[in-house]
Amino acid sequence: MENEKIEFPLVVFPNGIQEIICDLEHESGYPVPYTAAALFHAFSSAIGNSCVCRFKENWVTAPILFTVLVGGPGSIKTHPVSFAMRPLAGRDRVSLSDYAHQLERYRSTSPDQRGAKPVPRQRIVRDTTMEALVKVLKTNPAGVCVCVDELKGWLNSFNRYRNGGGDMEAWLSLFTGESIVVNRKSQDDIDSVSSPFASVIGTIQPGILPKVFQSDLDNGFFPRLLFVLNPKDGEPVLWKEEEDLPSGAADRWAYILAPIMNYADAFNDGTEHGITYTFDSSARSFLVDWQNRGEKKCADDGASHSVEFLRKIETYIIRFSLIIQVMRDADKGIFGNNNSIGPESAILSTLLADYYLSTIQEVYELVITGGEDIERKIRFFSALDGTFTSAQALAIAAHMGISRRTVFRMLEVGKDDPFIKKLRHGVYQKIQ
């Protein structure tokens, strides 16, 4: 299926969040797609299991997302994630500090006067083993977000279990929110979680994608990833005169997220039972129509991988609708007083679904070609002068229908490059 490249649809956010995204780009240079995806992911992680949605009687889902920010070295991928997660990380610092004090008091109290052992509360975990993750999920029913700075290690860890189950199967279960069981040390030592919520967000460089995925495109995991691409990746990253963050941006984001985090904290403590959203008839009809049109287009195109991508996005689009509805409710001050997903949220969710269908198609092409189309690369370099600049290369590429991102990828000169050598910044010479 041929998907035209689409920009991240900022319209899915209320105006206040859109303003934060634009401020971070203008004043701090944060790429819009990375910031938008990170804020959306953080919002879903703040919700966790405290809000779920029912599309059909037997189709109930929490807003679990597996988000991957793709970009070259130094492309400002990590900063937007850190900013987005800051309110959750702040809560963790307070709760884990309280837990340490409570545990100290518990241990210093005589056994007959202790009462219940304190329970650690946290919403973010870093690089972790499956065994450790399940242990955290047992004491945090609202769920957690797994933040992985470099996803290469996380993805490569799956390869160690191809013949014996393990992390791959566990993460496939976590994606669907199915119960998970981990046997620890012996069959008598078992951890299990009936309704786990574990979202994942991290970064990866485009050159690594073929190495990670080329041998594993058929295991069903690749289509579960939401890839975020920056159209300006490869362009110079210029420092800004302003301070690191726009004035008040962090406070504004924390304020927006506060009611959602408060509710999830109460859900963790058992003082709130959670909200189950359902779709009104108009929202349901819109999503059914979108899905039917997508399935028919895939059938006409005849590309099996496109069908697989669509069907995973069909799962995500229900989750997108829930997240967008909760954002809209919070923006209107009615969060907690509504449990219906309306047509506006459904419409906006399809825009986001179309974006991610576009990006996964682009990443798929990158993976199956090993990162480059050799014939197209030869035609491209043949059209250039013996010595050329990056600006001249971009002008030629525009006439050949080659994207800016692809051009900068082609101009990445490695050792023993058979096509070009770099003379100085922005100037190259063809190898005859």
XYZ file of C-alpha atoms in Angstrom, residues 60-347:
288
model
C -11.816 -3.749 26.298
C -8.411 -2.079 26.187
C -6.197 0.276 28.130
C -4.154 2.931 26.258
C -0.902 0.940 25.970
C 1.531 2.391 23.406
C 4.911 1.194 22.104
C 6.486 4.399 20.738
C 9.790 4.547 18.825
C 11.479 7.874 17.969
C 13.713 7.367 14.924
C 16.516 9.821 14.196
C 20.218 10.199 13.597
C 22.805 11.010 16.272
C 22.215 14.352 17.941
C 18.751 14.795 16.420
C 17.226 15.859 19.778
C 15.183 12.727 20.439
C 15.827 12.185 24.139
C 15.073 15.723 25.383
C 11.386 15.692 24.335
C 10.903 12.344 26.074
C 12.522 13.626 29.266
C 10.360 16.750 29.168
C 7.169 14.771 28.580
C 7.877 12.353 31.429
C 8.980 15.030 33.900
C 5.652 15.256 35.811
C 5.512 11.468 36.207
C 9.173 11.335 37.218
C 8.534 14.062 39.796
C 5.718 12.047 41.342
C 7.993 9.010 41.448
C 10.702 10.910 43.323
C 8.217 11.912 46.005
C 6.481 8.534 46.304
C 9.709 6.511 46.348
C 11.203 8.850 48.958
C 8.062 8.383 51.088
C 8.321 4.631 50.583
C 11.947 4.613 51.775
C 10.941 6.430 54.995
C 7.925 4.179 55.527
C 10.027 1.075 55.002
C 12.624 2.324 57.464
C 9.906 2.884 60.094
C 8.404 -0.527 59.302
C 11.723 -2.299 59.806
C 12.435 -0.435 63.043
C 9.036 -1.335 64.514
C 8.559 -4.575 66.425
C 6.820 -7.288 64.363
C 3.689 -7.323 66.557
C 3.126 -3.566 65.965
C 4.174 -3.151 62.332
C 0.913 -3.414 60.466
C 0.969 -3.852 56.667
C 4.313 -3.612 54.892
C 4.536 -0.414 52.791
C 4.169 -0.765 49.029
C 6.399 1.130 46.543
C 4.533 3.265 44.018
C 6.094 4.311 40.732
C 4.981 5.066 37.185
C 8.303 5.078 35.276
C 10.913 2.352 35.053
C 14.137 2.429 33.093
C 15.961 -0.446 31.421
C 14.670 -3.503 33.264
C 14.363 -7.267 33.096
C 10.975 -8.887 32.602
C 11.228 -10.431 36.054
C 11.830 -7.035 37.671
C 9.091 -5.387 35.585
C 6.449 -7.883 36.656
C 7.432 -7.322 40.276
C 6.838 -3.567 39.821
C 3.528 -4.163 38.040
C 2.257 -6.270 40.957
C 2.405 -3.266 43.291
C 1.321 -0.656 40.744
C -2.067 -1.623 39.274
C -2.254 1.644 37.315
C 0.783 0.415 35.386
C 4.118 1.854 34.333
C 5.932 3.365 31.382
C 9.207 1.731 30.405
C 11.595 4.457 29.176
C 14.520 3.103 27.156
C 16.978 5.710 25.903
C 18.390 3.397 23.206
C 15.913 0.754 22.056
C 18.541 -1.325 20.263
C 19.410 -3.273 23.413
C 15.759 -3.806 24.326
C 14.920 -5.098 20.842
C 18.039 -7.250 20.545
C 17.244 -8.949 23.848
C 14.309 -10.644 22.134
C 16.664 -12.544 19.820
C 18.078 -14.525 22.712
C 14.736 -16.261 23.163
C 13.749 -17.273 19.639
C 13.686 -20.981 20.468
C 12.524 -20.889 24.047
C 9.907 -18.226 24.577
C 10.893 -15.484 26.998
C 10.839 -11.738 26.537
C 9.302 -11.688 23.052
C 6.225 -13.655 24.131
C 5.990 -11.667 27.350
C 6.008 -8.339 25.506
C 3.422 -9.583 23.016
C 1.184 -10.350 26.005
C 1.909 -6.984 27.588
C 0.941 -5.222 24.355
C -2.557 -6.692 24.581
C -2.804 -6.252 28.353
C -3.202 -10.000 28.850
C -2.255 -11.596 32.162
C 1.427 -12.389 32.467
C 3.202 -15.001 34.572
C 6.934 -15.170 35.273
C 8.517 -18.175 36.974
C 11.336 -17.047 39.234
C 14.205 -19.303 40.370
C 11.911 -22.277 40.858
C 8.396 -23.384 39.995
C 7.351 -22.473 43.546
C 8.380 -18.847 43.069
C 5.912 -17.264 40.617
C 4.947 -13.659 39.894
C 1.771 -12.913 37.977
C -0.258 -9.843 37.035
C -3.814 -10.214 35.756
C -4.191 -6.856 33.959
C -0.724 -5.433 33.309
C -0.169 -1.987 31.831
C 3.350 -1.465 30.483
C 3.871 1.080 27.735
C 7.285 1.608 26.139
C 8.990 4.659 24.672
C 12.534 4.978 23.396
C 14.808 6.105 20.601
C 16.747 4.420 17.804
C 18.957 5.499 14.916
C 17.735 4.754 11.360
C 20.921 2.907 10.428
C 20.290 0.397 13.204
C 16.746 -0.495 12.116
C 17.748 -2.941 9.325
C 20.173 -4.734 11.648
C 17.516 -5.135 14.327
C 14.499 -6.054 12.211
C 15.564 -7.625 8.902
C 15.462 -11.185 10.267
C 12.392 -10.605 12.435
C 9.770 -8.924 10.258
C 7.488 -11.955 10.449
C 7.298 -12.429 14.208
C 4.371 -10.008 14.663
C 6.234 -7.557 16.870
C 7.352 -4.988 14.281
C 3.783 -3.848 13.385
C 3.090 -3.180 17.068
C 5.582 -0.305 17.120
C 4.572 3.312 16.527
C 7.429 4.907 14.589
C 7.983 8.660 14.761
C 10.089 10.278 12.034
C 11.430 13.819 11.865
C 11.266 15.301 8.320
C 14.144 17.636 9.243
C 16.454 14.858 10.457
C 19.874 15.432 8.929
C 19.589 19.205 8.843
C 21.892 21.305 11.060
C 20.863 21.449 14.735
C 21.356 25.077 15.766
C 21.622 26.306 19.336
C 19.059 28.814 20.521
C 19.683 32.093 22.294
C 16.910 31.410 24.805
C 17.094 29.304 27.951
C 16.769 25.532 27.751
C 12.976 25.550 28.041
C 10.316 28.158 27.266
C 9.199 30.079 30.313
C 6.600 28.071 32.210
C 6.420 25.209 29.694
C 7.210 22.540 32.276
C 4.726 24.020 34.765
C 2.012 24.221 32.105
C 2.539 20.599 31.134
C 2.519 19.447 34.764
C -0.712 21.393 35.354
C -2.394 19.739 32.364
C -1.332 16.270 33.473
C -2.102 16.755 37.188
C -5.791 15.677 37.260
C -4.988 12.540 35.275
C -2.062 11.649 37.540
C -4.173 12.344 40.649
C -6.868 9.981 39.444
C -4.349 7.268 38.561
C -2.733 7.642 41.993
C -6.133 7.124 43.596
C -6.664 4.093 41.360
C -3.307 2.730 42.534
C -4.380 3.177 46.152
C -7.775 1.586 45.565
C -9.801 4.713 46.355
C -10.967 4.976 42.713
C -12.266 2.037 40.693
C -11.449 3.403 37.254
C -13.539 4.634 34.325
C -14.716 2.480 31.417
C -15.401 4.582 28.324
C -17.735 3.437 25.572
C -18.181 4.774 22.032
C -21.316 6.635 21.076
C -23.012 5.469 17.888
C -21.553 8.219 15.685
C -17.992 7.571 16.860
C -18.408 3.832 16.340
C -19.833 4.299 12.845
C -16.956 6.583 11.849
C -14.326 4.068 12.993
C -16.127 1.181 11.291
C -16.187 3.138 8.031
C -12.475 4.012 8.357
C -11.587 0.379 9.014
C -13.667 -0.939 6.117
C -12.129 1.506 3.660
C -8.644 0.592 4.854
C -9.242 -3.142 4.523
C -10.630 -2.739 0.999
C -7.667 -0.584 -0.050
C -5.213 -3.152 1.302
C -7.052 -5.913 -0.567
C -6.861 -3.918 -3.798
C -3.153 -3.191 -3.281
C -2.371 -6.837 -2.538
C 0.504 -6.098 -0.114
C 0.372 -8.560 2.786
C 2.557 -6.421 5.049
C 0.187 -3.464 4.625
C -2.696 -5.586 5.869
C -0.688 -6.518 8.957
C 0.204 -2.881 9.613
C -3.422 -1.829 9.248
C -4.699 -4.498 11.627
C -2.329 -3.461 14.391
C -3.305 0.172 13.862
C -6.925 -0.955 14.134
C -6.042 -1.993 17.686
C -4.278 1.291 18.324
C -7.047 3.468 16.938
C -9.333 2.416 19.799
C -6.606 3.384 22.258
C -5.966 6.675 20.437
C -9.672 7.508 20.728
C -9.588 6.928 24.479
C -6.481 9.063 25.029
C -7.842 11.897 22.895
C -11.210 11.816 24.682
C -9.539 11.950 28.108
C -7.400 14.889 26.924
C -10.492 16.698 25.679
C -12.364 15.999 28.910
C -9.458 17.253 31.024
C -9.168 20.367 28.853
C -12.874 21.099 29.383
C -12.681 20.376 33.118
C -15.096 17.457 32.923
C -12.675 14.565 33.392
C -14.296 12.058 35.726
C -17.812 13.170 34.754
C -17.907 11.601 31.295
C -17.432 8.055 30.036
C -18.431 8.429 26.383
C -16.094 8.726 23.401
C -17.600 11.122 20.886
C -17.222 11.455 17.110
C -14.650 14.265 17.348
C -12.249 11.996 19.225
C -12.845 9.186 16.751
C -12.155 11.464 13.790
